[in-house]
Amino acid sequence: MVDLTLLASASAAVLGLLVGSFVNVVVHRVPAGVSVVSPRSSCPSCGGLVRERDNIPVLSWVLLRGRCRDCRAPISVRYPAVEAGTALLFAIVATRAPGLPEVLAILAVTGAGVALALIDLEHGRLPFAVTGWAGGLALAALASGWVSTGVDGGPGAAWDRAVPALLGAVTWLAVYAAVWASTRGRGMGLGDVALAPVLGLVLGAVGPAQSLTGLVLGFLTGAAAGAVLLTTRRAGRRTAIPFGPFMLLGAALGLLAGPALAGVYLRAVGLA
């Protein structure tokens, strides 16, 4: 008998390899203001176009031994690492949603999240184009589920399914907008504020524990990393530290372990 969970993870991993290949294009081209559609990918050293057979995620890099086919210039290991890492993330998160619409929404945000984290670490910004596409795809996937629920169970059932997701988006947006306004943009940028409702929307669709835990963990992981950098003198009090990766890390932890962590907290304060 086929293990459906294993099949879902394997299918998501294959999709993740393909998305990871596209993520490499996004990370390279979007900050430079270049189209992600054209021209075709080429070697930065000799300008030779990448052949179709050399564009297979991970495998092509291995077969080419990490070098350009034409000029033998080295190809960064980051490319297969991003592809394999995205595949692994897709395989993990694909089983953490209650239904197909939520799975599709999570995968859309996961793929965009990998690109956003890498861009933020390298360039210190979160492009609105990437965030906007992720939010639009996630909302479209979730809305398809709300519509089908409404057809089967009526408007009330659709609304019951939509409210947690919308509430998550509003909560995340309100918190991040408040931080941005209270610090006059010094605590975080508008890119962080724009990403917040996208993460809240997807996590809220999965469950309130995932949404609230992810929100809190984003700030906690960011604060912990900042404290380490200050203690080790790798950053000063005025050093700008990209916060997007910590938002995404917090969201990932909330998705994977939100209910468990929420239960630990409630037991610690005597509420469970």
JSON list of C-alpha atoms in Angstrom, two decimals, residues 173-252:
[
{"chain": "A", "resi": 173, "resn": "LEU", "atom": "CA", "xyz": [0.69, 43.22, 9.84]},
{"chain": "A", "resi": 174, "resn": "ALA", "atom": "CA", "xyz": [-0.47, 45.15, 12.92]},
{"chain": "A", "resi": 175, "resn": "VAL", "atom": "CA", "xyz": [2.52, 44.03, 15.01]},
{"chain": "A", "resi": 176, "resn": "TYR", "atom": "CA", "xyz": [5.14, 44.75, 12.37]},
{"chain": "A", "resi": 177, "resn": "ALA", "atom": "CA", "xyz": [3.54, 48.03, 11.32]},
{"chain": "A", "resi": 178, "resn": "ALA", "atom": "CA", "xyz": [3.50, 49.11, 14.97]},
{"chain": "A", "resi": 179, "resn": "VAL", "atom": "CA", "xyz": [7.21, 48.31, 15.36]},
{"chain": "A", "resi": 180, "resn": "TRP", "atom": "CA", "xyz": [8.03, 50.14, 12.14]},
{"chain": "A", "resi": 181, "resn": "ALA", "atom": "CA", "xyz": [6.00, 53.20, 13.16]},
{"chain": "A", "resi": 182, "resn": "SER", "atom": "CA", "xyz": [7.26, 53.32, 16.75]},
{"chain": "A", "resi": 183, "resn": "THR", "atom": "CA", "xyz": [10.91, 53.13, 15.64]},
{"chain": "A", "resi": 184, "resn": "ARG", "atom": "CA", "xyz": [10.34, 55.41, 12.63]},
{"chain": "A", "resi": 185, "resn": "GLY", "atom": "CA", "xyz": [11.69, 52.74, 10.33]},
{"chain": "A", "resi": 186, "resn": "ARG", "atom": "CA", "xyz": [14.90, 52.19, 12.27]},
{"chain": "A", "resi": 187, "resn": "GLY", "atom": "CA", "xyz": [13.80, 48.88, 13.82]},
{"chain": "A", "resi": 188, "resn": "MET", "atom": "CA", "xyz": [12.88, 47.33, 10.47]},
{"chain": "A", "resi": 189, "resn": "GLY", "atom": "CA", "xyz": [12.13, 48.25, 6.89]},
{"chain": "A", "resi": 190, "resn": "LEU", "atom": "CA", "xyz": [8.94, 48.39, 4.88]},
{"chain": "A", "resi": 191, "resn": "GLY", "atom": "CA", "xyz": [9.99, 45.13, 3.21]},
{"chain": "A", "resi": 192, "resn": "ASP", "atom": "CA", "xyz": [9.59, 43.40, 6.57]},
{"chain": "A", "resi": 193, "resn": "VAL", "atom": "CA", "xyz": [6.18, 45.01, 7.06]},
{"chain": "A", "resi": 194, "resn": "ALA", "atom": "CA", "xyz": [5.07, 43.86, 3.59]},
{"chain": "A", "resi": 195, "resn": "LEU", "atom": "CA", "xyz": [6.22, 40.28, 4.24]},
{"chain": "A", "resi": 196, "resn": "ALA", "atom": "CA", "xyz": [4.46, 40.06, 7.62]},
{"chain": "A", "resi": 197, "resn": "PRO", "atom": "CA", "xyz": [0.84, 39.64, 6.40]},
{"chain": "A", "resi": 198, "resn": "VAL", "atom": "CA", "xyz": [1.94, 37.03, 3.84]},
{"chain": "A", "resi": 199, "resn": "LEU", "atom": "CA", "xyz": [3.46, 34.86, 6.57]},
{"chain": "A", "resi": 200, "resn": "GLY", "atom": "CA", "xyz": [0.52, 35.52, 8.89]},
{"chain": "A", "resi": 201, "resn": "LEU", "atom": "CA", "xyz": [-1.97, 34.59, 6.17]},
{"chain": "A", "resi": 202, "resn": "VAL", "atom": "CA", "xyz": [-0.41, 31.19, 5.50]},
{"chain": "A", "resi": 203, "resn": "LEU", "atom": "CA", "xyz": [0.26, 30.29, 9.13]},
{"chain": "A", "resi": 204, "resn": "GLY", "atom": "CA", "xyz": [-3.20, 31.47, 10.17]},
{"chain": "A", "resi": 205, "resn": "ALA", "atom": "CA", "xyz": [-4.70, 29.14, 7.57]},
{"chain": "A", "resi": 206, "resn": "VAL", "atom": "CA", "xyz": [-2.91, 26.22, 9.23]},
{"chain": "A", "resi": 207, "resn": "GLY", "atom": "CA", "xyz": [-3.80, 27.16, 12.82]},
{"chain": "A", "resi": 208, "resn": "PRO", "atom": "CA", "xyz": [-3.64, 29.91, 15.47]},
{"chain": "A", "resi": 209, "resn": "ALA", "atom": "CA", "xyz": [-0.87, 28.14, 17.40]},
{"chain": "A", "resi": 210, "resn": "GLN", "atom": "CA", "xyz": [1.33, 28.11, 14.31]},
{"chain": "A", "resi": 211, "resn": "SER", "atom": "CA", "xyz": [0.60, 31.77, 13.59]},
{"chain": "A", "resi": 212, "resn": "LEU", "atom": "CA", "xyz": [1.21, 33.16, 17.08]},
{"chain": "A", "resi": 213, "resn": "THR", "atom": "CA", "xyz": [4.22, 30.94, 17.76]},
{"chain": "A", "resi": 214, "resn": "GLY", "atom": "CA", "xyz": [5.80, 31.92, 14.45]},
{"chain": "A", "resi": 215, "resn": "LEU", "atom": "CA", "xyz": [5.23, 35.60, 15.20]},
{"chain": "A", "resi": 216, "resn": "VAL", "atom": "CA", "xyz": [6.88, 35.40, 18.61]},
{"chain": "A", "resi": 217, "resn": "LEU", "atom": "CA", "xyz": [9.78, 33.21, 17.48]},
{"chain": "A", "resi": 218, "resn": "GLY", "atom": "CA", "xyz": [10.68, 35.62, 14.70]},
{"chain": "A", "resi": 219, "resn": "PHE", "atom": "CA", "xyz": [11.40, 38.33, 17.25]},
{"chain": "A", "resi": 220, "resn": "LEU", "atom": "CA", "xyz": [13.07, 35.95, 19.72]},
{"chain": "A", "resi": 221, "resn": "THR", "atom": "CA", "xyz": [15.46, 34.46, 17.16]},
{"chain": "A", "resi": 222, "resn": "GLY", "atom": "CA", "xyz": [16.26, 37.92, 15.82]},
{"chain": "A", "resi": 223, "resn": "ALA", "atom": "CA", "xyz": [16.95, 39.23, 19.32]},
{"chain": "A", "resi": 224, "resn": "ALA", "atom": "CA", "xyz": [19.12, 36.21, 20.16]},
{"chain": "A", "resi": 225, "resn": "ALA", "atom": "CA", "xyz": [21.17, 36.60, 16.98]},
{"chain": "A", "resi": 226, "resn": "GLY", "atom": "CA", "xyz": [21.58, 40.30, 17.62]},
{"chain": "A", "resi": 227, "resn": "ALA", "atom": "CA", "xyz": [22.78, 39.64, 21.17]},
{"chain": "A", "resi": 228, "resn": "VAL", "atom": "CA", "xyz": [25.34, 37.13, 19.91]},
{"chain": "A", "resi": 229, "resn": "LEU", "atom": "CA", "xyz": [26.65, 39.55, 17.28]},
{"chain": "A", "resi": 230, "resn": "LEU", "atom": "CA", "xyz": [26.96, 42.32, 19.85]},
{"chain": "A", "resi": 231, "resn": "THR", "atom": "CA", "xyz": [28.65, 40.06, 22.39]},
{"chain": "A", "resi": 232, "resn": "THR", "atom": "CA", "xyz": [31.16, 38.79, 19.84]},
{"chain": "A", "resi": 233, "resn": "ARG", "atom": "CA", "xyz": [31.64, 42.35, 18.53]},
{"chain": "A", "resi": 234, "resn": "ARG", "atom": "CA", "xyz": [30.69, 41.36, 15.02]},
{"chain": "A", "resi": 235, "resn": "ALA", "atom": "CA", "xyz": [28.12, 44.13, 15.05]},
{"chain": "A", "resi": 236, "resn": "GLY", "atom": "CA", "xyz": [27.59, 47.41, 16.85]},
{"chain": "A", "resi": 237, "resn": "ARG", "atom": "CA", "xyz": [24.42, 48.97, 18.23]},
{"chain": "A", "resi": 238, "resn": "ARG", "atom": "CA", "xyz": [23.94, 50.93, 15.01]},
{"chain": "A", "resi": 239, "resn": "THR", "atom": "CA", "xyz": [24.71, 48.03, 12.67]},
{"chain": "A", "resi": 240, "resn": "ALA", "atom": "CA", "xyz": [21.78, 47.20, 10.42]},
{"chain": "A", "resi": 241, "resn": "ILE", "atom": "CA", "xyz": [20.96, 43.49, 10.72]},
{"chain": "A", "resi": 242, "resn": "PRO", "atom": "CA", "xyz": [18.64, 41.96, 8.09]},
{"chain": "A", "resi": 243, "resn": "PHE", "atom": "CA", "xyz": [15.48, 40.88, 9.89]},
{"chain": "A", "resi": 244, "resn": "GLY", "atom": "CA", "xyz": [13.74, 39.04, 7.05]},
{"chain": "A", "resi": 245, "resn": "PRO", "atom": "CA", "xyz": [15.61, 35.75, 7.61]},
{"chain": "A", "resi": 246, "resn": "PHE", "atom": "CA", "xyz": [14.51, 35.72, 11.25]},
{"chain": "A", "resi": 247, "resn": "MET", "atom": "CA", "xyz": [10.90, 36.39, 10.30]},
{"chain": "A", "resi": 248, "resn": "LEU", "atom": "CA", "xyz": [11.08, 33.44, 7.93]},
{"chain": "A", "resi": 249, "resn": "LEU", "atom": "CA", "xyz": [12.87, 31.24, 10.47]},
{"chain": "A", "resi": 250, "resn": "GLY", "atom": "CA", "xyz": [10.26, 32.06, 13.09]},
{"chain": "A", "resi": 251, "resn": "ALA", "atom": "CA", "xyz": [7.47, 31.26, 10.63]},
{"chain": "A", "resi": 252, "resn": "ALA", "atom": "CA", "xyz": [9.11, 27.93, 9.74]}
]
